[in-house]
Amino acid sequence: MKKKIAFATCVQLGLSCIEEIYRIDGRLDLLITLRDEKAQNKSGRIYLDEFAAENNAPLLKIDNINDQVVLDALKEHQIDWLFIIGWSQIARKDVLETPTHGCIGMHPTLLPIGRGRAAIPWAIIKGLKETGVTMFKLDEGVDTGDIIGQGVIKIDQKTTATELYQKVDDMHITLIGEYWDDIVNNNISLTKQNDEVASEWAGRKPEDGEILSSMTIDEADKLVRAVTHPYPGAFYKDGERTYRIWSAQTDENAGEIKLSDGYLIPVDYEIEGL
């Protein structure tokens, strides 16, 4: 007997995963999203009314994933697995334990590497040769649950956050397609994370994108690529003017911005404060 699945999301990435489920002839027994008036300015915010109506899927609109109404709905629909993807609220223990088998999330690194935040910028800043996306069973820790599956994404010395962001989105959809049948047929294998090699990455703020003259050209190049769109961008302060830099080149001998071992040459940029 196939398992009953629910899906909670409020952003385009989650809707893309839901659409992939239906494209491969899957179905969902319950859709959960935020009330219409919540998080209207959230990046990538979507509404599931049209999709739910077209596919005759029950739709629950909530304020918080931990609301009693969510627990009641999961029990009413006898949900076995709940996907929580593109959702900023942390599910508490009673939510995690209400579906028969638990809850499933995704994280844009190859766990246990890179638990925490700002996974895409950090992967570029750290000069990784590969990163990826991990599908895992949610537990009460931060990205510590047992792994269901992973997809690897290669990074080279020119990869930008814009490109990596898109590849991460695409990998979410790929993993949904790859593991959907195993999930609904209760045929998944869970692999515990090796805590001995785990790492946790800190959150980043817009001010962390400042380019300093003490940086090397390698450090500045990585920073520009790591925080370009859809992030706030790298910046360099020159007196009262600020260069907001979306792409740049480097040169050892000449350029607009002097670094410790060369120069940064802004290519796509804006000057603020004029």
CSV table of C-alpha atoms in Angstrom, one decimal:
chain,number,residue,atom,x,y,z
A,1,MET,CA,0.0,0.0,0.0
A,2,LYS,CA,1.4,3.3,-1.0
A,3,LYS,CA,2.2,5.8,1.7
A,4,LYS,CA,0.2,9.0,2.1
A,5,ILE,CA,2.2,12.1,1.6
A,6,ALA,CA,1.8,15.8,2.5
A,7,PHE,CA,3.8,18.7,1.3
A,8,ALA,CA,4.4,22.1,3.0
A,9,THR,CA,5.8,25.0,1.1
A,10,CYS,CA,5.3,28.7,0.3
A,11,VAL,CA,8.0,29.3,-2.3
A,12,GLN,CA,8.6,28.5,-6.0
A,13,LEU,CA,11.2,25.9,-5.2
A,14,GLY,CA,8.6,23.9,-3.3
A,15,LEU,CA,6.0,24.3,-6.0
A,16,SER,CA,8.5,23.1,-8.6
A,17,CYS,CA,9.0,20.0,-6.5
A,18,ILE,CA,5.3,19.5,-6.2
A,19,GLU,CA,4.9,19.9,-10.0
A,20,GLU,CA,7.6,17.3,-10.5
A,21,ILE,CA,5.8,14.8,-8.3
A,22,TYR,CA,2.6,15.1,-10.4
A,23,ARG,CA,4.7,15.1,-13.7
A,24,ILE,CA,5.9,11.6,-12.7
A,25,ASP,CA,2.3,10.5,-11.9
A,26,GLY,CA,2.6,11.0,-8.2
A,27,ARG,CA,0.0,12.6,-6.0
A,28,LEU,CA,-0.2,14.4,-2.7
A,29,ASP,CA,-2.8,13.7,0.0
A,30,LEU,CA,-2.5,17.2,1.6
A,31,LEU,CA,-0.9,20.5,0.6
A,32,ILE,CA,0.1,23.0,3.3
A,33,THR,CA,1.0,26.6,2.8
A,34,LEU,CA,0.9,30.0,4.6
A,35,ARG,CA,-2.2,32.1,4.8
A,36,ASP,CA,-2.5,34.6,1.9
A,37,GLU,CA,-1.7,37.6,4.0
A,38,LYS,CA,1.5,36.1,5.5
A,39,ALA,CA,5.0,36.7,4.1
A,40,GLN,CA,3.7,38.4,0.9
A,41,ASN,CA,7.1,40.0,0.3
A,42,LYS,CA,9.1,36.8,0.8
A,43,SER,CA,11.4,36.0,-2.2
A,44,GLY,CA,9.8,33.4,-4.4
A,45,ARG,CA,6.5,33.5,-2.6
A,46,ILE,CA,3.8,31.4,-4.3
A,47,TYR,CA,0.2,30.5,-3.7
A,48,LEU,CA,-1.1,26.9,-4.1
A,49,ASP,CA,-4.8,27.6,-4.6
A,50,GLU,CA,-4.8,27.1,-8.4
A,51,PHE,CA,-2.6,24.0,-8.3
A,52,ALA,CA,-4.8,22.5,-5.5
A,53,ALA,CA,-8.0,23.1,-7.4
A,54,GLU,CA,-6.7,21.7,-10.7
A,55,ASN,CA,-5.5,18.6,-9.0
A,56,ASN,CA,-8.3,18.2,-6.5
A,57,ALA,CA,-5.7,18.2,-3.6
A,58,PRO,CA,-6.8,19.3,-0.1
A,59,LEU,CA,-5.1,22.6,0.8
A,60,LEU,CA,-4.5,23.9,4.3
A,61,LYS,CA,-3.5,27.5,4.9
A,62,ILE,CA,-1.8,28.2,8.2
A,63,ASP,CA,0.1,30.8,10.3
A,64,ASN,CA,2.7,28.4,11.6
A,65,ILE,CA,3.8,24.8,10.9
A,66,ASN,CA,3.5,24.1,14.6
A,67,ASP,CA,-0.1,25.1,14.8
A,68,GLN,CA,-2.6,22.6,16.3
A,69,VAL,CA,-4.5,22.7,13.0
A,70,VAL,CA,-1.5,21.1,11.3
A,71,LEU,CA,-1.3,18.3,13.7
A,72,ASP,CA,-5.1,17.7,13.4
A,73,ALA,CA,-4.9,17.7,9.5
A,74,LEU,CA,-1.9,15.3,9.5
A,75,LYS,CA,-3.9,12.9,11.7
A,76,GLU,CA,-7.2,13.4,9.8
A,77,HIS,CA,-5.5,12.5,6.4
A,78,GLN,CA,-3.4,9.7,8.0
A,79,ILE,CA,-0.2,11.2,6.6
A,80,ASP,CA,2.8,8.9,6.5
A,81,TRP,CA,5.5,11.4,5.3
A,82,LEU,CA,5.4,15.3,5.4
A,83,PHE,CA,7.8,17.2,3.1
A,84,ILE,CA,8.8,20.6,4.5
A,85,ILE,CA,10.7,22.5,1.8
A,86,GLY,CA,11.2,26.2,1.4
A,87,TRP,CA,9.8,26.9,4.8
A,88,SER,CA,11.6,29.1,7.4
A,89,GLN,CA,9.7,28.0,10.5
A,90,ILE,CA,11.4,25.2,12.4
A,91,ALA,CA,9.1,22.2,13.0
A,92,ARG,CA,8.8,21.1,16.6
A,93,LYS,CA,9.0,17.6,17.9
A,94,ASP,CA,5.2,17.0,17.9
A,95,VAL,CA,5.0,17.9,14.2
A,96,LEU,CA,8.1,15.8,13.3
A,97,GLU,CA,6.5,12.8,15.1
A,98,THR,CA,2.9,13.1,13.9
A,99,PRO,CA,3.3,11.6,10.4
A,100,THR,CA,3.7,7.9,10.6
A,101,HIS,CA,7.3,7.9,9.4
A,102,GLY,CA,8.3,11.5,9.9
A,103,CYS,CA,9.2,14.6,7.9
A,104,ILE,CA,11.5,15.1,5.0
A,105,GLY,CA,13.6,18.2,4.2
A,106,MET,CA,16.3,19.3,1.8
A,107,HIS,CA,19.6,21.1,2.5
A,108,PRO,CA,21.9,22.7,-0.2
A,109,THR,CA,25.1,20.9,0.9
A,110,LEU,CA,26.5,17.4,1.0
A,111,LEU,CA,25.7,16.8,4.7
A,112,PRO,CA,27.2,16.4,7.2
A,113,ILE,CA,29.4,19.1,5.6
A,114,GLY,CA,27.9,22.6,5.8
A,115,ARG,CA,25.1,22.3,8.3
A,116,GLY,CA,23.6,25.7,9.0
A,117,ARG,CA,23.1,28.7,6.8
A,118,ALA,CA,24.4,30.6,3.7
A,119,ALA,CA,25.3,27.3,2.0
A,120,ILE,CA,25.7,28.7,-1.5
A,121,PRO,CA,27.9,31.7,-0.7
A,122,TRP,CA,30.1,29.6,1.6
A,123,ALA,CA,30.6,26.9,-1.0
A,124,ILE,CA,32.1,29.5,-3.3
A,125,ILE,CA,34.1,31.4,-0.7
A,126,LYS,CA,35.6,28.2,0.7
A,127,GLY,CA,36.7,27.2,-2.8
A,128,LEU,CA,35.0,23.9,-2.8
A,129,LYS,CA,35.2,21.8,-5.9
A,130,GLU,CA,31.8,20.3,-5.3
A,131,THR,CA,28.7,20.8,-3.2
A,132,GLY,CA,25.2,19.4,-3.6
A,133,VAL,CA,21.8,18.9,-2.1
A,134,THR,CA,20.9,16.4,0.6
A,135,MET,CA,17.4,14.9,1.1
A,136,PHE,CA,17.1,13.9,4.7
A,137,LYS,CA,14.7,12.9,7.5
A,138,LEU,CA,14.2,15.9,9.7
A,139,ASP,CA,15.0,15.6,13.4
A,140,GLU,CA,15.2,18.2,16.2
A,141,GLY,CA,18.7,19.2,15.4
A,142,VAL,CA,19.9,21.6,12.7
A,143,ASP,CA,20.4,19.6,9.5
A,144,THR,CA,21.4,16.5,11.5
A,145,GLY,CA,18.8,14.0,10.4
A,146,ASP,CA,19.4,10.7,8.6
A,147,ILE,CA,20.2,11.0,4.9
A,148,ILE,CA,17.8,9.6,2.3
A,149,GLY,CA,19.8,10.7,-0.8
A,150,GLN,CA,22.3,13.2,-2.2
A,151,GLY,CA,23.1,14.8,-5.5
A,152,VAL,CA,26.5,16.3,-6.3
A,153,ILE,CA,27.0,19.7,-8.0
A,154,LYS,CA,30.5,20.5,-9.4
A,155,ILE,CA,31.9,24.0,-8.8
A,156,ASP,CA,34.8,25.6,-10.8
A,157,GLN,CA,36.8,28.8,-10.4
A,158,LYS,CA,34.2,30.8,-12.4
A,159,THR,CA,31.0,29.5,-10.7
A,160,THR,CA,28.8,32.4,-9.5
A,161,ALA,CA,26.1,32.3,-6.8
A,162,THR,CA,23.5,32.9,-9.6
A,163,GLU,CA,24.6,29.8,-11.4
A,164,LEU,CA,24.9,27.7,-8.3
A,165,TYR,CA,21.5,28.8,-7.0
A,166,GLN,CA,19.9,27.5,-10.2
A,167,LYS,CA,21.8,24.3,-10.0
A,168,VAL,CA,20.7,23.7,-6.4
A,169,ASP,CA,17.1,24.4,-7.4
A,170,ASP,CA,17.4,21.9,-10.3
A,171,MET,CA,18.9,19.3,-7.9
A,172,HIS,CA,16.0,19.5,-5.5
A,173,ILE,CA,13.7,18.5,-8.4
A,174,THR,CA,16.0,15.8,-9.5
A,175,LEU,CA,16.1,14.2,-6.0
A,176,ILE,CA,12.3,14.4,-5.7
A,177,GLY,CA,12.0,12.4,-9.0
A,178,GLU,CA,14.8,10.0,-8.0
A,179,TYR,CA,13.4,9.0,-4.6
A,180,TRP,CA,9.7,9.5,-5.0
A,181,ASP,CA,8.8,5.9,-5.7
A,182,ASP,CA,11.0,4.7,-2.8
A,183,ILE,CA,9.3,7.1,-0.4
A,184,VAL,CA,5.7,6.2,-1.4
A,185,ASN,CA,6.5,2.4,-1.4
A,186,ASN,CA,8.3,2.6,1.9
A,187,ASN,CA,11.6,1.4,0.4
A,188,ILE,CA,14.0,4.1,1.4
A,189,SER,CA,17.3,3.5,3.2
A,190,LEU,CA,18.3,5.9,6.0
A,191,THR,CA,22.0,6.6,6.5
A,192,LYS,CA,23.2,8.3,9.7
A,193,GLN,CA,25.4,11.3,9.4
A,194,ASN,CA,29.0,11.0,10.5
A,195,ASP,CA,29.2,13.6,13.2
A,196,GLU,CA,33.0,13.3,13.3
A,197,VAL,CA,33.4,15.0,9.9
A,198,ALA,CA,30.4,17.4,10.3
A,199,SER,CA,30.9,21.1,9.9
A,200,GLU,CA,28.5,24.0,10.6
A,201,TRP,CA,28.5,27.2,8.5
A,202,ALA,CA,27.4,30.5,10.1
A,203,GLY,CA,24.8,32.9,8.7
A,204,ARG,CA,26.0,35.8,6.6
A,205,LYS,CA,24.9,39.5,6.6
A,206,PRO,CA,25.0,42.0,3.7
A,207,GLU,CA,27.9,43.8,5.4
A,208,ASP,CA,30.0,40.6,5.1
A,209,GLY,CA,30.3,41.4,1.4
A,210,GLU,CA,32.8,44.3,1.8
A,211,ILE,CA,35.9,44.0,-0.3
A,212,LEU,CA,39.0,45.2,1.7
A,213,SER,CA,42.3,46.3,0.2
A,214,SER,CA,44.0,43.8,2.5
A,215,MET,CA,42.4,40.9,0.6
A,216,THR,CA,44.2,38.9,-2.1
A,217,ILE,CA,42.8,38.9,-5.6
A,218,ASP,CA,41.7,35.3,-5.0
A,219,GLU,CA,39.7,36.3,-1.9
A,220,ALA,CA,38.1,39.2,-3.6
A,221,ASP,CA,37.2,37.2,-6.7
A,222,LYS,CA,35.5,34.5,-4.7
A,223,LEU,CA,33.6,37.1,-2.6
A,224,VAL,CA,32.2,38.8,-5.7
A,225,ARG,CA,31.1,35.5,-7.2
A,226,ALA,CA,29.7,34.2,-3.9
A,227,VAL,CA,27.4,37.1,-3.1
A,228,THR,CA,26.2,38.2,-6.5
A,229,HIS,CA,22.5,37.9,-7.5
A,230,PRO,CA,20.3,36.8,-5.8
A,231,TYR,CA,22.3,37.9,-2.8
A,232,PRO,CA,23.1,41.6,-1.9
A,233,GLY,CA,26.4,41.8,-3.8
A,234,ALA,CA,30.0,42.6,-2.9
A,235,PHE,CA,30.9,46.2,-2.3
A,236,TYR,CA,34.0,48.4,-2.0
A,237,LYS,CA,34.0,51.8,-0.2
A,238,ASP,CA,36.0,54.5,-1.9
A,239,GLY,CA,35.5,57.7,0.2
A,240,GLU,CA,31.9,58.6,0.1
A,241,ARG,CA,31.2,56.4,-2.9
A,242,THR,CA,30.4,52.7,-2.7
A,243,TYR,CA,30.9,50.3,-5.6
A,244,ARG,CA,28.3,47.6,-5.6
A,245,ILE,CA,29.9,44.9,-7.7
A,246,TRP,CA,28.0,42.1,-9.4
A,247,SER,CA,30.9,40.7,-11.5
A,248,ALA,CA,34.6,41.5,-11.8
A,249,GLN,CA,37.9,40.5,-13.2
A,250,THR,CA,41.3,40.5,-11.6
A,251,ASP,CA,44.8,41.5,-12.7
A,252,GLU,CA,48.2,41.4,-11.0
A,253,ASN,CA,49.4,44.7,-12.5
A,254,ALA,CA,46.6,47.2,-13.0
A,255,GLY,CA,42.9,47.9,-12.2
A,256,GLU,CA,40.5,50.1,-10.3
A,257,ILE,CA,40.6,48.5,-6.8
A,258,LYS,CA,44.1,47.9,-5.3
A,259,LEU,CA,44.4,44.6,-3.3
A,260,SER,CA,47.3,43.1,-1.4
A,261,ASP,CA,48.6,41.2,-4.5
A,262,GLY,CA,46.9,42.8,-7.4
A,263,TYR,CA,43.8,44.6,-8.6
A,264,LEU,CA,40.1,44.0,-8.9
A,265,ILE,CA,38.4,45.4,-12.1
A,266,PRO,CA,34.6,45.8,-11.7
A,267,VAL,CA,32.7,44.7,-14.8
A,268,ASP,CA,29.0,44.8,-13.8
A,269,TYR,CA,28.6,47.4,-11.0
A,270,GLU,CA,26.8,50.3,-9.6
A,271,ILE,CA,28.2,53.4,-7.8
A,272,GLU,CA,26.2,54.4,-4.8
A,273,GLY,CA,26.4,57.7,-3.0
A,274,LEU,CA,26.9,60.0,-6.0
